[in-house]
GROMACS .gro file of C-alpha atoms in nm:
model
  205
    1UNK     CA    1  -0.004  -0.009   0.001
    2UNK     CA    2   0.119   0.352  -0.083
    3UNK     CA    3   0.275   0.546   0.205
    4UNK     CA    4   0.186   0.924   0.193
    5UNK     CA    5   0.442   1.192   0.273
    6UNK     CA    6   0.431   1.315   0.645
    7UNK     CA    7   0.259   1.641   0.551
    8UNK     CA    8  -0.006   1.461   0.334
    9UNK     CA    9  -0.063   1.203   0.617
   10UNK     CA   10  -0.124   1.497   0.863
   11UNK     CA   11  -0.376   1.649   0.617
   12UNK     CA   12  -0.541   1.312   0.558
   13UNK     CA   13  -0.564   1.260   0.938
   14UNK     CA   14  -0.731   1.599   0.973
   15UNK     CA   15  -0.973   1.507   0.692
   16UNK     CA   16  -1.054   1.169   0.868
   17UNK     CA   17  -1.121   1.352   1.199
   18UNK     CA   18  -1.359   1.596   1.028
   19UNK     CA   19  -1.557   1.303   0.877
   20UNK     CA   20  -1.847   1.155   1.059
   21UNK     CA   21  -1.719   0.798   1.034
   22UNK     CA   22  -1.446   0.597   0.880
   23UNK     CA   23  -1.430   0.225   0.800
   24UNK     CA   24  -1.109   0.104   0.965
   25UNK     CA   25  -0.881  -0.202   0.962
   26UNK     CA   26  -0.535  -0.288   1.078
   27UNK     CA   27  -0.323  -0.490   0.827
   28UNK     CA   28   0.007  -0.594   0.687
   29UNK     CA   29   0.097  -0.546   0.314
   30UNK     CA   30   0.327  -0.753   0.091
   31UNK     CA   31   0.617  -0.552  -0.083
   32UNK     CA   32   0.561  -0.445  -0.447
   33UNK     CA   33   0.792  -0.723  -0.590
   34UNK     CA   34   0.591  -1.001  -0.413
   35UNK     CA   35   0.272  -0.850  -0.532
   36UNK     CA   36   0.410  -0.824  -0.893
   37UNK     CA   37   0.517  -1.197  -0.863
   38UNK     CA   38   0.156  -1.292  -0.777
   39UNK     CA   39   0.004  -1.061  -1.047
   40UNK     CA   40   0.208  -1.230  -1.304
   41UNK     CA   41   0.076  -1.565  -1.194
   42UNK     CA   42  -0.282  -1.422  -1.204
   43UNK     CA   43  -0.245  -1.301  -1.567
   44UNK     CA   44  -0.430  -1.596  -1.709
   45UNK     CA   45  -0.712  -1.553  -1.466
   46UNK     CA   46  -0.739  -1.186  -1.532
   47UNK     CA   47  -0.791  -1.271  -1.898
   48UNK     CA   48  -1.018  -1.567  -1.845
   49UNK     CA   49  -1.246  -1.416  -1.578
   50UNK     CA   50  -1.294  -1.053  -1.645
   51UNK     CA   51  -1.632  -1.046  -1.466
   52UNK     CA   52  -1.469  -1.109  -1.126
   53UNK     CA   53  -1.443  -0.790  -0.925
   54UNK     CA   54  -1.068  -0.786  -0.897
   55UNK     CA   55  -0.907  -0.596  -0.612
   56UNK     CA   56  -0.654  -0.338  -0.712
   57UNK     CA   57  -0.304  -0.462  -0.668
   58UNK     CA   58  -0.207  -0.155  -0.466
   59UNK     CA   59  -0.485  -0.245  -0.214
   60UNK     CA   60  -0.377  -0.598  -0.144
   61UNK     CA   61  -0.333  -0.648   0.224
   62UNK     CA   62  -0.345  -0.903   0.511
   63UNK     CA   63  -0.606  -0.801   0.759
   64UNK     CA   64  -0.513  -0.851   1.127
   65UNK     CA   65  -0.821  -0.675   1.277
   66UNK     CA   66  -1.130  -0.540   1.098
   67UNK     CA   67  -1.284  -0.267   1.312
   68UNK     CA   68  -1.571  -0.164   1.081
   69UNK     CA   69  -1.741   0.163   1.087
   70UNK     CA   70  -1.599   0.392   1.356
   71UNK     CA   71  -1.657   0.748   1.469
   72UNK     CA   72  -1.364   0.927   1.323
   73UNK     CA   73  -1.280   1.089   1.649
   74UNK     CA   74  -1.200   0.751   1.803
   75UNK     CA   75  -0.928   0.678   1.543
   76UNK     CA   76  -0.648   0.884   1.674
   77UNK     CA   77  -0.668   0.687   2.000
   78UNK     CA   78  -0.518   0.383   1.813
   79UNK     CA   79  -0.208   0.557   1.682
   80UNK     CA   80   0.018   0.580   1.987
   81UNK     CA   81  -0.037   0.222   2.116
   82UNK     CA   82  -0.004   0.082   1.767
   83UNK     CA   83   0.314   0.271   1.718
   84UNK     CA   84   0.450   0.127   2.042
   85UNK     CA   85   0.336  -0.225   1.928
   86UNK     CA   86   0.530  -0.195   1.605
   87UNK     CA   87   0.839  -0.059   1.774
   88UNK     CA   88   0.854  -0.358   2.006
   89UNK     CA   89   0.824  -0.626   1.729
   90UNK     CA   90   1.042  -0.752   1.442
   91UNK     CA   91   0.926  -0.802   1.099
   92UNK     CA   92   0.773  -1.139   1.020
   93UNK     CA   93   0.888  -1.350   0.720
   94UNK     CA   94   0.593  -1.432   0.515
   95UNK     CA   95   0.495  -1.565   0.155
   96UNK     CA   96   0.200  -1.603  -0.065
   97UNK     CA   97   0.125  -1.959  -0.154
   98UNK     CA   98  -0.144  -2.114  -0.379
   99UNK     CA   99  -0.502  -1.999  -0.396
  100UNK     CA  100  -0.833  -2.081  -0.241
  101UNK     CA  101  -1.191  -1.937  -0.202
  102UNK     CA  102  -1.458  -1.864   0.064
  103UNK     CA  103  -1.795  -2.012  -0.032
  104UNK     CA  104  -1.717  -1.991  -0.404
  105UNK     CA  105  -1.750  -1.606  -0.369
  106UNK     CA  106  -1.410  -1.470  -0.257
  107UNK     CA  107  -1.077  -1.559  -0.421
  108UNK     CA  108  -0.771  -1.544  -0.213
  109UNK     CA  109  -0.404  -1.651  -0.189
  110UNK     CA  110  -0.281  -1.826   0.135
  111UNK     CA  111  -0.031  -1.674   0.364
  112UNK     CA  112   0.271  -1.895   0.453
  113UNK     CA  113   0.581  -1.849   0.655
  114UNK     CA  114   0.579  -1.730   1.026
  115UNK     CA  115   0.207  -1.796   1.053
  116UNK     CA  116   0.226  -1.854   1.436
  117UNK     CA  117   0.393  -1.524   1.476
  118UNK     CA  118   0.118  -1.365   1.247
  119UNK     CA  119  -0.153  -1.506   1.486
  120UNK     CA  120   0.042  -1.364   1.786
  121UNK     CA  121   0.061  -1.022   1.619
  122UNK     CA  122  -0.301  -1.018   1.542
  123UNK     CA  123  -0.391  -1.106   1.904
  124UNK     CA  124  -0.164  -0.816   2.023
  125UNK     CA  125  -0.321  -0.578   1.782
  126UNK     CA  126  -0.671  -0.676   1.895
  127UNK     CA  127  -0.575  -0.637   2.252
  128UNK     CA  128  -0.458  -0.282   2.171
  129UNK     CA  129  -0.794  -0.216   2.009
  130UNK     CA  130  -0.987  -0.338   2.310
  131UNK     CA  131  -0.769  -0.136   2.547
  132UNK     CA  132  -0.848   0.168   2.349
  133UNK     CA  133  -1.221   0.110   2.430
  134UNK     CA  134  -1.309   0.031   2.073
  135UNK     CA  135  -1.569  -0.233   2.024
  136UNK     CA  136  -1.538  -0.446   1.715
  137UNK     CA  137  -1.636  -0.799   1.595
  138UNK     CA  138  -1.360  -1.039   1.671
  139UNK     CA  139  -1.347  -1.271   1.376
  140UNK     CA  140  -1.120  -1.568   1.371
  141UNK     CA  141  -0.799  -1.492   1.186
  142UNK     CA  142  -0.773  -1.688   0.868
  143UNK     CA  143  -0.461  -1.558   0.708
  144UNK     CA  144  -0.511  -1.477   0.338
  145UNK     CA  145  -0.487  -1.205   0.079
  146UNK     CA  146  -0.811  -1.130  -0.091
  147UNK     CA  147  -0.779  -1.105  -0.475
  148UNK     CA  148  -1.138  -1.092  -0.621
  149UNK     CA  149  -1.505  -1.129  -0.554
  150UNK     CA  150  -1.752  -1.309  -0.766
  151UNK     CA  151  -2.086  -1.159  -0.901
  152UNK     CA  152  -2.391  -1.319  -0.798
  153UNK     CA  153  -2.447  -1.495  -1.130
  154UNK     CA  154  -2.090  -1.609  -1.181
  155UNK     CA  155  -1.979  -1.835  -0.896
  156UNK     CA  156  -1.776  -2.076  -1.102
  157UNK     CA  157  -1.505  -1.829  -1.194
  158UNK     CA  158  -1.379  -1.812  -0.832
  159UNK     CA  159  -1.326  -2.178  -0.792
  160UNK     CA  160  -1.166  -2.214  -1.132
  161UNK     CA  161  -0.934  -1.916  -1.066
  162UNK     CA  162  -0.835  -2.068  -0.730
  163UNK     CA  163  -0.747  -2.395  -0.906
  164UNK     CA  164  -0.532  -2.215  -1.146
  165UNK     CA  165  -0.321  -2.074  -0.848
  166UNK     CA  166  -0.271  -2.415  -0.683
  167UNK     CA  167   0.088  -2.442  -0.783
  168UNK     CA  168   0.185  -2.074  -0.711
  169UNK     CA  169   0.468  -2.043  -0.454
  170UNK     CA  170   0.590  -1.688  -0.393
  171UNK     CA  171   0.919  -1.583  -0.253
  172UNK     CA  172   0.951  -1.500   0.122
  173UNK     CA  173   0.948  -1.142   0.231
  174UNK     CA  174   0.960  -0.956   0.547
  175UNK     CA  175   0.631  -0.765   0.652
  176UNK     CA  176   0.804  -0.447   0.758
  177UNK     CA  177   0.524  -0.215   0.844
  178UNK     CA  178   0.195  -0.218   1.052
  179UNK     CA  179  -0.081  -0.033   0.860
  180UNK     CA  180  -0.380   0.155   1.018
  181UNK     CA  181  -0.616   0.176   0.705
  182UNK     CA  182  -0.923   0.376   0.631
  183UNK     CA  183  -1.163   0.271   0.351
  184UNK     CA  184  -1.414   0.533   0.349
  185UNK     CA  185  -1.260   0.713   0.045
  186UNK     CA  186  -1.450   0.651  -0.272
  187UNK     CA  187  -1.779   0.561  -0.116
  188UNK     CA  188  -2.067   0.601  -0.350
  189UNK     CA  189  -2.124   0.445  -0.697
  190UNK     CA  190  -1.763   0.375  -0.757
  191UNK     CA  191  -1.536   0.122  -0.582
  192UNK     CA  192  -1.415   0.190  -0.227
  193UNK     CA  193  -1.043   0.279  -0.217
  194UNK     CA  194  -0.803   0.210   0.078
  195UNK     CA  195  -0.564   0.463   0.219
  196UNK     CA  196  -0.318   0.448   0.501
  197UNK     CA  197  -0.412   0.665   0.790
  198UNK     CA  198  -0.081   0.588   0.948
  199UNK     CA  199   0.179   0.311   0.916
  200UNK     CA  200   0.478   0.216   1.151
  201UNK     CA  201   0.792   0.017   1.097
  202UNK     CA  202   0.857  -0.296   1.293
  203UNK     CA  203   1.178  -0.210   1.469
  204UNK     CA  204   1.201  -0.453   1.755
  205UNK     CA  205   1.445  -0.755   1.767
   0.00000   0.00000   0.00000
């Protein structure tokens, strides 16, 4: 995901605060070369299944905690404790492997590597959210990277595209930053766009 310059992040944060609500999640993001590697493997599926609602490559992420729609004024509470969490942890070595689907509707790539550490990180992130007094639905973590969603009349495309990714094995990469993401941008008739509210490097050892 694209990181804004500091002055633009400050302006974006001010805009978020002025907004009534913001849809928020906390995530990791693969580096560009790992995303490009998967995108090349997906090229046949892009051509074969144009009716799938493909996620933009720049929006690919691994969700650790989905907080849903929050009053914008509550979002700044998360920033300092999440920064402290990132400063205390080292990057995790992860990889993208194969493909799968949820209920023939959502196409995804599996997350491999330090998956136990990923679960521990997600648990710590969710503890931070609770300690900030923010209520959210605690969904079971199923590490994946969402690629596309099916239209109601085209469920076969997802399962076929997932089968086409069965042999994909991406390189390992370090997840170097923790992202606090807002997805209220682009609401309306067009697709929702994701944007970092803040992100922090993992600098622990």
